[in-house]
Amino acid sequence: MISRGELERVPASRDHADLLLSQARRHLGSASAIAGSDPAGAYQLLYDAARKAFAAVLENQGVRATSRGGHIAVRDAVSAQLDPPLGGVLRPFDRLRRRRNQVEYPSSSTPVIGAEEVERDLPKVAQIIDLADRVLGEMSPL
C-alpha cells in the first residue's frame, strides 16, 4: 500500500493515536446526543468516529492514509492486520462508509436516515473504538 501511494510513512506517535481515539470517543458521544434532532449529522460523526479509531492504530505504527488511498486505505490496512481474528468487529465499517456517503451526497432514491439507524450503529462503532483502544494497549510504536 505504501508503494502504491495509498499509505505514507509518518513518525509513529502514540500521543497522536491517543488524540485520534479521544476524538473518536467524543464523536460517538456527540452522535448519540444529536441522533434525534440531526440524524444525518449524527451519522457523519458516527462514521468519523470509526475512521479515526482505525487511523489511530495506523498512526501508532507510523503510517497514515494519503489522499490517494483515502478512507478505503485505512480500512484495508487495519483489516489486513486484524482480520482474522477480529473481522466481526471491523466489518460494519464498510457499510458505515457507504451509508455515510449516501447521507453526505443524497439522491432522490436514497432513503432518509433516521435516529433509529444511528442508534442501531452506535454500539457497532463503540466496539470498533474499544477494539482500537485494546490494540493500542497491546502494541508499541514502531
Coordinates of C-alpha atoms in Angstrom, one line a residue:
M1 CA 0.0 0.0 0.0
I2 CA 2.9 2.3 0.6
S3 CA 4.5 1.5 -2.8
R4 CA 1.1 2.3 -4.4
G5 CA 0.9 5.6 -2.7
E6 CA -2.2 4.7 -0.6
L7 CA -0.3 4.9 2.7
E8 CA 2.7 7.0 3.7
R9 CA 5.2 6.7 6.4
V10 CA 5.0 9.2 9.3
P11 CA 6.7 9.3 12.7
A12 CA 5.0 6.7 14.9
S13 CA 3.1 8.5 17.6
R14 CA 1.2 7.0 20.5
D15 CA 0.3 10.6 21.5
H16 CA -1.3 11.3 18.2
A17 CA -3.0 7.9 18.2
D18 CA -4.5 8.7 21.6
L19 CA -5.7 12.1 20.4
L20 CA -7.5 10.4 17.5
L21 CA -9.0 7.8 19.8
S22 CA -10.2 10.6 22.2
Q23 CA -11.8 12.4 19.2
A24 CA -13.5 9.2 18.2
R25 CA -15.0 8.8 21.6
R26 CA -16.2 12.4 21.6
H27 CA -17.7 11.9 18.2
L28 CA -19.5 8.8 19.4
G29 CA -21.0 10.8 22.4
S30 CA -22.0 13.7 20.2
A31 CA -23.7 11.3 17.7
S32 CA -25.7 9.8 20.4
A33 CA -26.7 13.2 21.8
I34 CA -28.0 14.6 18.4
A35 CA -29.4 11.4 16.9
G36 CA -33.0 12.5 17.4
S37 CA -32.6 16.1 16.2
D38 CA -30.0 15.7 13.5
P39 CA -29.6 12.1 12.4
A40 CA -27.6 12.9 9.2
G41 CA -25.1 14.9 11.2
A42 CA -25.0 12.2 13.9
Y43 CA -24.3 9.5 11.3
Q44 CA -21.4 11.5 9.8
L45 CA -20.0 11.8 13.3
L46 CA -20.5 8.1 13.9
Y47 CA -18.6 7.2 10.7
D48 CA -15.8 9.7 11.6
A49 CA -15.5 8.1 15.0
A50 CA -14.9 4.7 13.4
R51 CA -12.5 6.1 10.8
K52 CA -10.5 7.9 13.5
A53 CA -10.3 4.7 15.6
F54 CA -8.8 2.9 12.6
A55 CA -6.5 5.8 11.9
A56 CA -5.2 5.8 15.5
V57 CA -4.0 2.2 15.0
L58 CA -2.1 3.2 11.9
E59 CA -0.6 6.4 13.4
N60 CA 0.8 4.3 16.3
Q61 CA 2.5 2.2 13.6
G62 CA 3.9 5.2 11.8
V63 CA 1.6 5.1 8.7
R64 CA -1.4 7.1 7.5
A65 CA -3.6 7.2 4.5
T66 CA -2.8 9.5 1.7
S67 CA -5.5 11.4 -0.3
R68 CA -5.0 8.7 -3.0
G69 CA -5.7 5.9 -0.5
G70 CA -8.4 7.7 1.4
H71 CA -10.7 6.1 3.8
I72 CA -10.6 2.7 2.0
A73 CA -6.9 2.5 2.6
V74 CA -7.5 3.0 6.3
R75 CA -10.0 0.1 6.3
D76 CA -7.8 -2.1 4.2
A77 CA -4.6 -1.6 6.2
V78 CA -6.3 -2.2 9.6
S79 CA -8.3 -5.2 8.2
A80 CA -5.1 -6.8 6.8
Q81 CA -3.7 -6.8 10.3
L82 CA -6.7 -7.7 12.4
D83 CA -9.0 -9.9 10.2
P84 CA -8.9 -12.6 11.3
P85 CA -9.5 -12.9 14.2
L86 CA -11.3 -9.6 14.7
G87 CA -13.1 -9.2 11.4
G88 CA -16.6 -9.4 13.0
V89 CA -15.9 -6.1 14.8
L90 CA -14.3 -4.5 11.7
R91 CA -16.9 -5.5 9.1
P92 CA -19.5 -2.8 9.8
F93 CA -17.0 -0.1 8.8
D94 CA -17.5 -0.5 5.1
R95 CA -21.3 -0.4 5.4
L96 CA -21.0 2.7 7.6
R97 CA -18.7 4.3 5.0
R98 CA -21.2 3.6 2.2
R99 CA -24.2 4.8 4.2
R100 CA -22.3 7.9 5.3
N101 CA -21.6 8.7 1.6
Q102 CA -25.3 8.3 0.8
V103 CA -26.2 10.7 3.6
E104 CA -23.5 13.2 2.6
Y105 CA -24.3 13.0 -1.1
P106 CA -28.0 12.1 -1.2
S107 CA -30.0 11.3 -4.3
S108 CA -33.8 11.1 -4.7
S109 CA -33.6 7.3 -4.4
T110 CA -31.6 7.3 -1.1
P111 CA -33.7 6.6 1.9
V112 CA -33.6 9.4 4.5
I113 CA -31.7 8.5 7.6
G114 CA -33.4 8.4 10.9
A115 CA -32.5 8.3 14.6
E116 CA -33.1 4.6 14.7
E117 CA -30.4 3.9 12.2
V118 CA -27.9 6.0 14.2
E119 CA -29.0 4.2 17.4
R120 CA -28.5 0.8 15.7
D121 CA -25.0 1.6 14.6
L122 CA -23.8 3.3 17.8
P123 CA -22.8 0.0 19.6
K124 CA -21.0 -1.2 16.5
V125 CA -18.9 1.9 16.4
A126 CA -18.3 1.7 20.1
Q127 CA -16.9 -1.8 19.5
I128 CA -14.6 -0.5 16.8
I129 CA -13.3 2.2 19.2
D130 CA -12.9 -0.3 22.0
L131 CA -11.0 -2.7 19.7
A132 CA -8.7 0.1 18.6
D133 CA -8.0 1.0 22.2
R134 CA -7.3 -2.6 23.1
V135 CA -4.9 -2.9 20.1
L136 CA -3.1 0.3 21.0
G137 CA -2.7 -1.1 24.5
E138 CA -1.1 -4.3 23.2
M139 CA 1.3 -2.7 20.8
S140 CA 4.1 -0.2 21.0
P141 CA 5.0 2.3 18.3
L142 CA 7.5 1.1 15.7

